[in-house]
PDB file of C-alpha atoms in Angstrom:
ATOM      1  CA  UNK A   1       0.000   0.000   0.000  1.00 51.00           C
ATOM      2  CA  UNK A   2       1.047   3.174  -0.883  1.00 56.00           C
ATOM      3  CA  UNK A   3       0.906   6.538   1.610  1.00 59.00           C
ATOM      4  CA  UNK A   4      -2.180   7.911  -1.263  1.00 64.00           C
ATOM      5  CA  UNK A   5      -4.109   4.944  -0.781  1.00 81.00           C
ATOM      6  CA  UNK A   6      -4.158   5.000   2.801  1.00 91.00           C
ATOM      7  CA  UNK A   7      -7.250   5.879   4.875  1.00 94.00           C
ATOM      8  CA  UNK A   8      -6.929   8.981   7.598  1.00 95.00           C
ATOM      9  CA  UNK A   9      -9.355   8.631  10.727  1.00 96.00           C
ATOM     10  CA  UNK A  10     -10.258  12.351  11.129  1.00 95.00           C
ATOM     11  CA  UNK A  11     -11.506  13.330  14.998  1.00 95.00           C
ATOM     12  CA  UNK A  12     -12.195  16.282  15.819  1.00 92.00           C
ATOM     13  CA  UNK A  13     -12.993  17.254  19.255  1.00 93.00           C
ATOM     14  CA  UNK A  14     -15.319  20.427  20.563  1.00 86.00           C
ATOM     15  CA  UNK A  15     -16.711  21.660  23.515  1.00 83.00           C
ATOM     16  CA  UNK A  16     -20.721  20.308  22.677  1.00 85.00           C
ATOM     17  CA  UNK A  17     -19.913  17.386  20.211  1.00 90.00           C
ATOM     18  CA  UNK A  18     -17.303  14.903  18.996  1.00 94.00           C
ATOM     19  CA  UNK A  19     -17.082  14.265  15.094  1.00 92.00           C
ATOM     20  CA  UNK A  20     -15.215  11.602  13.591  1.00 94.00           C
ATOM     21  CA  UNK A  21     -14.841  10.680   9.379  1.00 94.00           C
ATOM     22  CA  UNK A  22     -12.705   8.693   7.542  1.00 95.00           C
ATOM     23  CA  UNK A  23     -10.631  10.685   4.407  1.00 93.00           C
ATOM     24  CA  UNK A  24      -8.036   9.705   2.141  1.00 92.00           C
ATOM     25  CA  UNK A  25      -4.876  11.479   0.847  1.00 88.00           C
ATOM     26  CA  UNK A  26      -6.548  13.875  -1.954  1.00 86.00           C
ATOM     27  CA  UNK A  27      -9.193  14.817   0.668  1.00 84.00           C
ATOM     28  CA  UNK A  28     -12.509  12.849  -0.211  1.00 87.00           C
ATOM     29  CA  UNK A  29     -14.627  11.929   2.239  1.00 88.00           C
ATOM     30  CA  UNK A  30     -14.525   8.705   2.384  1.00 88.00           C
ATOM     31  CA  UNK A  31     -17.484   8.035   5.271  1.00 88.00           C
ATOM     32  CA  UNK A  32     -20.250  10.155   6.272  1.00 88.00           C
ATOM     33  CA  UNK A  33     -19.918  11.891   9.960  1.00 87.00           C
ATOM     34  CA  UNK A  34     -20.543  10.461  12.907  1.00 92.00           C
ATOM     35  CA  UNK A  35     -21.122  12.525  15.760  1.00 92.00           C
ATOM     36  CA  UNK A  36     -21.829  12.563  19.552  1.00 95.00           C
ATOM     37  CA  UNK A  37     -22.417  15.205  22.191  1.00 95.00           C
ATOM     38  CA  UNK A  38     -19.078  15.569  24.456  1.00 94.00           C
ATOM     39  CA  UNK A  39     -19.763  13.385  27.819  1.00 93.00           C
ATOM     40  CA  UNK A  40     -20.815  15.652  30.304  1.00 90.00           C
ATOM     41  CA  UNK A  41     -18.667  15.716  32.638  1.00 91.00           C
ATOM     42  CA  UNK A  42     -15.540  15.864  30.260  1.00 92.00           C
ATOM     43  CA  UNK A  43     -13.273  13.236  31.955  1.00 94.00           C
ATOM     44  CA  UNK A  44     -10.589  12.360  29.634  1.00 95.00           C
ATOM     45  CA  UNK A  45     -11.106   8.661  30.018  1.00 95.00           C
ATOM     46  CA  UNK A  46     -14.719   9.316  28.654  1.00 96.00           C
ATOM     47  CA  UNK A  47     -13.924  11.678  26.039  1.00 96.00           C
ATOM     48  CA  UNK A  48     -10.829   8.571  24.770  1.00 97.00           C
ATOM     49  CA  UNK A  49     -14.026   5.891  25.149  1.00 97.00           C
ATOM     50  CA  UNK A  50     -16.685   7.723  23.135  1.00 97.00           C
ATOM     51  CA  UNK A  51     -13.871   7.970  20.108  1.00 97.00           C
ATOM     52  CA  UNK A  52     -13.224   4.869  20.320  1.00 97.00           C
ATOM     53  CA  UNK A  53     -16.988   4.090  20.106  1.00 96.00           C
ATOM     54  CA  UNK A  54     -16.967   6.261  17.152  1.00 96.00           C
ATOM     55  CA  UNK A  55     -13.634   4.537  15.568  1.00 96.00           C
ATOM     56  CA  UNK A  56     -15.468   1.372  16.073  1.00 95.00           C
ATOM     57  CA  UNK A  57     -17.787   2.624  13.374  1.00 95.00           C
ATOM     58  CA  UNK A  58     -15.710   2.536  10.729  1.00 94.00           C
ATOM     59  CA  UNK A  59     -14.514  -0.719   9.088  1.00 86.00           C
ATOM     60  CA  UNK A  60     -10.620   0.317   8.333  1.00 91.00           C
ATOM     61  CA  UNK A  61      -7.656   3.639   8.895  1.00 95.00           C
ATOM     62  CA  UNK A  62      -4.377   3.374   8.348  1.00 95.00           C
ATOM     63  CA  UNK A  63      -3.714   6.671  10.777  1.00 96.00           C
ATOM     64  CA  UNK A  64      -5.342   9.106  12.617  1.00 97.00           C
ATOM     65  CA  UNK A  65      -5.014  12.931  13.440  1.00 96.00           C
ATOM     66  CA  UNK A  66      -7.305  14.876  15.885  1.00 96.00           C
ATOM     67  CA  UNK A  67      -8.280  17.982  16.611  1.00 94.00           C
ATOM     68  CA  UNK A  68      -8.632  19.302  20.572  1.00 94.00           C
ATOM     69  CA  UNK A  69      -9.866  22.484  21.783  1.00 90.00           C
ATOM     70  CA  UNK A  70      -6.889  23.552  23.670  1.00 90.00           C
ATOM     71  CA  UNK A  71      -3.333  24.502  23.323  1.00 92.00           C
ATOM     72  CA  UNK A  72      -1.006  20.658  22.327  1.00 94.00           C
ATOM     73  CA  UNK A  73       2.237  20.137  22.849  1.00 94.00           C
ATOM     74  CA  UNK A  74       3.551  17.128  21.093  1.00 93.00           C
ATOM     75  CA  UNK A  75       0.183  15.427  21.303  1.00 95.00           C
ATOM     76  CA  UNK A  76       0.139  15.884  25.350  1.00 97.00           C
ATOM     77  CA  UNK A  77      -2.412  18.118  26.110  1.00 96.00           C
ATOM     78  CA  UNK A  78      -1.412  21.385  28.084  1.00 93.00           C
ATOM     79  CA  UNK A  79      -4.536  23.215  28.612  1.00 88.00           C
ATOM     80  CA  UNK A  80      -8.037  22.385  27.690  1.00 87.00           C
ATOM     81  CA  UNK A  81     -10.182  26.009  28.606  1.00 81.00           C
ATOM     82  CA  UNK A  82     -13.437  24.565  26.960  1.00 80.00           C
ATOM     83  CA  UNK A  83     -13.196  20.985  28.875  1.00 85.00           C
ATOM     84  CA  UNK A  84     -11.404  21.967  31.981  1.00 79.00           C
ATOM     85  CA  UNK A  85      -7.565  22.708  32.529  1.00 76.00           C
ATOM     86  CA  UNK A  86      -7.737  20.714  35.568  1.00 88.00           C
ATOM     87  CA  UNK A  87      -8.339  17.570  34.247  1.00 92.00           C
ATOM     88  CA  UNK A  88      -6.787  17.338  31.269  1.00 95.00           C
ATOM     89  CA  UNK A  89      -3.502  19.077  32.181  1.00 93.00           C
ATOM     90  CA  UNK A  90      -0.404  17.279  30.719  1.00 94.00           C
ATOM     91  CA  UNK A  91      -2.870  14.296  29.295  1.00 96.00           C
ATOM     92  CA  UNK A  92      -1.016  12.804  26.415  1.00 97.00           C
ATOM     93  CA  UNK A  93      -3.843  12.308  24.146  1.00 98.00           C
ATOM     94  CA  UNK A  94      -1.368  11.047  21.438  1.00 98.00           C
ATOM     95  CA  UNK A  95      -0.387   8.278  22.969  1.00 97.00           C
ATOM     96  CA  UNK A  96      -3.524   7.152  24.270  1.00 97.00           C
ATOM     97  CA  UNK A  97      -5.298   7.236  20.851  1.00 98.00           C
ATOM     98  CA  UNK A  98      -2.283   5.210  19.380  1.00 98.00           C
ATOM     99  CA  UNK A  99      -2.228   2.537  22.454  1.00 97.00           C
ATOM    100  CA  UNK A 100      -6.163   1.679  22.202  1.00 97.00           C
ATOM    101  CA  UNK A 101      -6.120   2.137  18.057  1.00 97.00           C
ATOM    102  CA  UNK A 102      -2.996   0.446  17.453  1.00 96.00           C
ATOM    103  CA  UNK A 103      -2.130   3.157  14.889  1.00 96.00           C
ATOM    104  CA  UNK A 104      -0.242   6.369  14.762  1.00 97.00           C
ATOM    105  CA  UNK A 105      -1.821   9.531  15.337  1.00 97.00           C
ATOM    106  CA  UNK A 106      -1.103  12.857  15.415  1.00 97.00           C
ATOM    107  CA  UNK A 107      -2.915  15.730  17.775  1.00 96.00           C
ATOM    108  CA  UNK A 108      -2.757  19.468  17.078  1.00 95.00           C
ATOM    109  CA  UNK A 109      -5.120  22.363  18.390  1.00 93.00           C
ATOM    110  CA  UNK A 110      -8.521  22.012  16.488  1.00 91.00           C
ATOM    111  CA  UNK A 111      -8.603  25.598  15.346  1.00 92.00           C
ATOM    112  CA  UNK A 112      -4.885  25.038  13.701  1.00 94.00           C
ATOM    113  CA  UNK A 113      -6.179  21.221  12.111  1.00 92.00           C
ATOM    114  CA  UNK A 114      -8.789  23.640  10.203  1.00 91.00           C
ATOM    115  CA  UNK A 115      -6.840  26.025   9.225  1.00 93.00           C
ATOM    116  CA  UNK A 116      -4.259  23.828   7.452  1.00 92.00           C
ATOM    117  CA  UNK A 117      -7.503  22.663   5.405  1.00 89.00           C
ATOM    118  CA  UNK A 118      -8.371  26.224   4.766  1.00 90.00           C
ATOM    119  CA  UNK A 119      -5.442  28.257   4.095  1.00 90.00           C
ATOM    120  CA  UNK A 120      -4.917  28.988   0.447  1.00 91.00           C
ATOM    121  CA  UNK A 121      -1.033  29.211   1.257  1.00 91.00           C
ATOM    122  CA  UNK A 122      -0.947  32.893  -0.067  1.00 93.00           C
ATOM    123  CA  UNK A 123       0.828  35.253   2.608  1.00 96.00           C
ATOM    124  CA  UNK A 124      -0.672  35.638   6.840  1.00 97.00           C
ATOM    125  CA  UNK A 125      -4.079  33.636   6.555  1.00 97.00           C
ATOM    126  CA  UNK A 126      -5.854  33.389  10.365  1.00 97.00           C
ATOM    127  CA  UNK A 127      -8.972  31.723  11.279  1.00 96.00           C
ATOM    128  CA  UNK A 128     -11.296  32.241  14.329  1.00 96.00           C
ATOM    129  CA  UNK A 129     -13.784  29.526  15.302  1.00 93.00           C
ATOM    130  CA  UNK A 130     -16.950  30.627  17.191  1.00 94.00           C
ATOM    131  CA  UNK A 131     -18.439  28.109  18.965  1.00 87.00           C
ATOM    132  CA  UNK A 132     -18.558  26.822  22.501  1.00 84.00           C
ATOM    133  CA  UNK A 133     -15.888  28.903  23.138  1.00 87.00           C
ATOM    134  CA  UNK A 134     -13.426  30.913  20.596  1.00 93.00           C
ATOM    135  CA  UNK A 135     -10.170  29.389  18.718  1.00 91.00           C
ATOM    136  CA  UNK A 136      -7.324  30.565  16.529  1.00 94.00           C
ATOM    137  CA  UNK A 137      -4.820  29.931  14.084  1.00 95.00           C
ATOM    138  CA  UNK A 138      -2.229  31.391  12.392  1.00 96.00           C
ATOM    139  CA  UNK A 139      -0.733  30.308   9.148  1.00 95.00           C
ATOM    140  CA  UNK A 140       2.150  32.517   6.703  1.00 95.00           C
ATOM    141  CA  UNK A 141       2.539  30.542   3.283  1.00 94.00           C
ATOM    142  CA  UNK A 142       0.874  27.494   4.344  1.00 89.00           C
ATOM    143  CA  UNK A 143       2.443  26.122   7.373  1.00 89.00           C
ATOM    144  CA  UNK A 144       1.350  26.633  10.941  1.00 91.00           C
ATOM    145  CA  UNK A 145       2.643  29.572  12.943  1.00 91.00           C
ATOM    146  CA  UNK A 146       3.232  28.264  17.063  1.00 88.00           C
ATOM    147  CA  UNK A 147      -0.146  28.304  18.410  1.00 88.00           C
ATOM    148  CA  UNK A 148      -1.320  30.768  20.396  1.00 88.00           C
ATOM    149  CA  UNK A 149      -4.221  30.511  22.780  1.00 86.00           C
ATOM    150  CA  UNK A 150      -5.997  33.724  22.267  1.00 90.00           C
ATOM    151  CA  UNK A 151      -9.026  32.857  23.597  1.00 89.00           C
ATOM    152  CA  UNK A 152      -7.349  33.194  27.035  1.00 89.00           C
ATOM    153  CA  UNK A 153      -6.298  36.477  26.285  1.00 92.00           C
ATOM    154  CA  UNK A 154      -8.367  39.705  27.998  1.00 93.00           C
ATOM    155  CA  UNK A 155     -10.198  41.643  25.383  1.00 93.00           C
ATOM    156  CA  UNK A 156     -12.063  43.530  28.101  1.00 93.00           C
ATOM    157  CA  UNK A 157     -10.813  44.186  31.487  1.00 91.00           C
ATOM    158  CA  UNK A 158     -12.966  41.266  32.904  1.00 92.00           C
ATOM    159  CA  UNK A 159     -13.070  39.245  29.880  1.00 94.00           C
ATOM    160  CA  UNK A 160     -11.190  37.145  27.319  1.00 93.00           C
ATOM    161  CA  UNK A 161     -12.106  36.399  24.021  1.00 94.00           C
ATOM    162  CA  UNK A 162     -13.862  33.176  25.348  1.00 92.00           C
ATOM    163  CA  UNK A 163     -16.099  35.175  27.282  1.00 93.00           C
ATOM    164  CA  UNK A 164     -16.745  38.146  24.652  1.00 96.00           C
ATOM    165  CA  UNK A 165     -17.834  35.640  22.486  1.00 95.00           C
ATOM    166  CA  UNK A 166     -18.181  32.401  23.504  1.00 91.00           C
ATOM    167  CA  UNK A 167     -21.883  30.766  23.217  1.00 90.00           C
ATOM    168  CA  UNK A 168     -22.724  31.433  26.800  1.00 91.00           C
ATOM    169  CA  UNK A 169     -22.028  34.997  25.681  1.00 92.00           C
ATOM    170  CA  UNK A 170     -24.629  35.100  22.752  1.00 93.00           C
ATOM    171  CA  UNK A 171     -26.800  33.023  24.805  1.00 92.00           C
ATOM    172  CA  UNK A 172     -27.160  35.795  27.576  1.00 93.00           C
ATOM    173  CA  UNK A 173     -26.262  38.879  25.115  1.00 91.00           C
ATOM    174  CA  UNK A 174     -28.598  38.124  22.206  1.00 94.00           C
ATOM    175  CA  UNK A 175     -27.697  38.136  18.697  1.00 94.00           C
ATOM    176  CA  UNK A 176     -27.177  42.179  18.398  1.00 95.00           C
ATOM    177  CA  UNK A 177     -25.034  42.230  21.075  1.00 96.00           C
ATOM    178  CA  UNK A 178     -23.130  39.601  20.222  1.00 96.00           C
ATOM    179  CA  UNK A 179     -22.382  40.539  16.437  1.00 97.00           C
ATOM    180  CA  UNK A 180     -21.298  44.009  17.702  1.00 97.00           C
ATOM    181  CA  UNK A 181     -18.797  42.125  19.470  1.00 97.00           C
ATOM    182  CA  UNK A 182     -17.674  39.663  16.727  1.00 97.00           C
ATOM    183  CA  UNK A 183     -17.237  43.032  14.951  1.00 97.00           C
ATOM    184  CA  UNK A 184     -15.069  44.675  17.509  1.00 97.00           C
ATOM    185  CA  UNK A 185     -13.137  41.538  17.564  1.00 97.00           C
ATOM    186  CA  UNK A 186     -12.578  41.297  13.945  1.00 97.00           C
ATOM    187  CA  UNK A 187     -11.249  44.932  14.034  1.00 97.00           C
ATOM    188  CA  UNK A 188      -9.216  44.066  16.761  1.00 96.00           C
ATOM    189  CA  UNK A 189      -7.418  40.917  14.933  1.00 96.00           C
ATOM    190  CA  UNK A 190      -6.902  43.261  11.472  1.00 96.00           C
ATOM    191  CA  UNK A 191      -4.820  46.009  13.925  1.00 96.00           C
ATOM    192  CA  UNK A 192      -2.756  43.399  15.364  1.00 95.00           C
ATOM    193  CA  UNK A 193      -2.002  40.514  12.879  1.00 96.00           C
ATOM    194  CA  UNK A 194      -2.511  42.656   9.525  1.00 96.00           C
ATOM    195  CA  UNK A 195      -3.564  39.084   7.732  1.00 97.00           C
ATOM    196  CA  UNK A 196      -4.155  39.035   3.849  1.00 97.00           C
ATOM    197  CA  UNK A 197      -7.272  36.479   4.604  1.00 97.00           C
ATOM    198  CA  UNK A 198      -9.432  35.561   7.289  1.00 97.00           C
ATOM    199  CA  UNK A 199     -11.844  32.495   7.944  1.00 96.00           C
ATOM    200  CA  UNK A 200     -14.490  32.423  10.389  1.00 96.00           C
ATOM    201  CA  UNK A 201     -15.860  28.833  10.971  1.00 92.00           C
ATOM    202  CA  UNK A 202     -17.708  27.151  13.960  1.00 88.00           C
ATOM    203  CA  UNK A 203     -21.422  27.251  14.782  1.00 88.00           C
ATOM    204  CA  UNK A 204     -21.759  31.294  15.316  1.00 92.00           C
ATOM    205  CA  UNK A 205     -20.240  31.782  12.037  1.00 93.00           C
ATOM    206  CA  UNK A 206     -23.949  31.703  10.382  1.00 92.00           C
ATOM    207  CA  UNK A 207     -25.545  34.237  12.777  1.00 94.00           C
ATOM    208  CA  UNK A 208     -23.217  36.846  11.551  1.00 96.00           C
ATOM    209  CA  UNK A 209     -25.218  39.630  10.156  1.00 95.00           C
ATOM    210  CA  UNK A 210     -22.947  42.584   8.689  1.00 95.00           C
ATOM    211  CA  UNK A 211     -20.812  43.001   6.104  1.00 96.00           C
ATOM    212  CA  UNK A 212     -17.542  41.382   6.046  1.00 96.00           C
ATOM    213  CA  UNK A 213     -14.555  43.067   4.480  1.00 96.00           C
ATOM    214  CA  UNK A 214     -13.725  41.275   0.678  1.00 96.00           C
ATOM    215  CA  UNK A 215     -10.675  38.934   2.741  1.00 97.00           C
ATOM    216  CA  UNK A 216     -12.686  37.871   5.066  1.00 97.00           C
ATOM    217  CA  UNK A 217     -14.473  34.430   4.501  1.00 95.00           C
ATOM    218  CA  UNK A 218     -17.540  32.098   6.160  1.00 95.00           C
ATOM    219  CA  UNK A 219     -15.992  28.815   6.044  1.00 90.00           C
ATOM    220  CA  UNK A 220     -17.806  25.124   5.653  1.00 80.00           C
ATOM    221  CA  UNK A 221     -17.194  23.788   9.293  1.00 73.00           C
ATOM    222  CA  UNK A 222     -17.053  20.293   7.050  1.00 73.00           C
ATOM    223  CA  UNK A 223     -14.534  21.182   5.274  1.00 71.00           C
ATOM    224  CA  UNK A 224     -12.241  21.936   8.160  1.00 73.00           C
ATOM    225  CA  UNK A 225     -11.901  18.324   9.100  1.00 79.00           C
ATOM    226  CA  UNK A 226      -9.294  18.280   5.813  1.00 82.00           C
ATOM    227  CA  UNK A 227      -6.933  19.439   7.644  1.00 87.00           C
ATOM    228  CA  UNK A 228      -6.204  16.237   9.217  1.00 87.00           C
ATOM    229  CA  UNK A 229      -4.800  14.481   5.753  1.00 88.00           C
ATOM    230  CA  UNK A 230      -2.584  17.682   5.316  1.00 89.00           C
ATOM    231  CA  UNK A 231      -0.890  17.452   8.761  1.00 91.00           C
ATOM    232  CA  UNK A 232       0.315  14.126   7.827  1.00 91.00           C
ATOM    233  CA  UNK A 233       1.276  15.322   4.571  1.00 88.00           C
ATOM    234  CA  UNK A 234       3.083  17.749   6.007  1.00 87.00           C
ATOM    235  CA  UNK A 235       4.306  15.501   9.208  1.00 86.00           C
ATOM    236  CA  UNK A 236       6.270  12.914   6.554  1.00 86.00           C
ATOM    237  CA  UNK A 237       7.674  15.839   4.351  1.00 82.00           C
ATOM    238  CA  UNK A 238       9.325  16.888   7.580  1.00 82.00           C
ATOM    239  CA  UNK A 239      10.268  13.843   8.854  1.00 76.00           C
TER     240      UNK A 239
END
């Protein structure tokens, strides 16, 4: 078998659900989702069970990459703001996916795993998520900038960015509210990072209702999931 004909298990892991697809090496969808709310609480032993309950689903994968909603460090999780820093802290997710699955995996940030999908590889490309909570990624030509966890960072003096405009915020805001604040953000990210192009993906994405500068783009959450087939790409070029 050839690295092209081999089959990618894609997870990707959020705050309210799990998702899980199988893709091969030019990106095809190979299986439709599957999908599961996150256990409630979000123990990592439960989170590890319920994908492999959702691996289980699908009849072959040669490897596997996955998505988390916190800040990775060579697939050991370091902080987990949407699922609890407490306990997740230094949880090496790699190596648990690769001990039950018997296959090798890879684990980035899930903001970065859809923005290597995204990115056209055409200058300083940056994608926000809004969803449970709010992610980021960087990219210049392509290839991942160090992650930074911005949704930690204050954007108010009593608030960061998970706050401003996390769900819980548009849930107790409302929808005007909440879009003049997606705004403010937005104008805040084009002072700071000066990107060519940015993506806005994740559930909030569709409630946005003014006008978005010409290099600024809606994305498919779907598509996102990609990403996973060009981190390993990307993982054997290096290695």
């Amino acid at each position: 078998m050839t690295e092209t004909d081999e089959k990618i298990l894609c997870i990707d892991i959020g705050g309210s659900h799990i998702k899980a697809t199988i893709i091969d090496y030019s990106g095809e969808f190979l299986q439709k989702y599957e999908r599961e709310k996150t256990p409630s609480p979000p123990y990592p032993d439960k989170v590890v069970s319920l994908i492999l309950e959702l691996a289980s689903r699908f009849p072959h994968f040669d490897k596997i990459t996955a998505g988390f909603p916190g800040y990775v460090k060579h697939g050991v999780i370091k902080t987990a703001p949407k699922l609890s820093n407490k306990m997740w802290k230094d949880f090496d997710l790699k190596h648990e996916l690769e001990a039950h699955l018997k296959k090798p995996a890879l684990v980035i940030n899930d903001a970065d795993l859809q923005a290597l999908s995204l990115a056209e590889g055409k200058g300083v490309e940056m994608l926000i998520t809004l969803g449970t909570g709010f992610g980021s990624a960087i990219m210049r030509d392509g290839l991942l900038l160090p992650h930074l966890e911005m949704s930690q960072h204050p954007v108010t003096k009593k608030k960061n960015y998970n706050d401003y405009v996390g769900a819980a915020a548009m849930e107790k805001m409302g929808k005007k509210t909440w879009n003049k604040r997606v705004k403010r953000v937005i104008e805040i990210l084009k002072v700071v990072f000066n990107y060519d192009h940015l993506y806005i993906s994740g559930g909030g994405a569709k409630l946005i209702d003014f006008k978005l500068d010409d290099n600024v783009t809606i994305a498919n959450n779907k598509e996102g999931i990609k990403g996973g087939m060009i981190l390993w790409k990307q993982f054997e070029q290096e290695n």
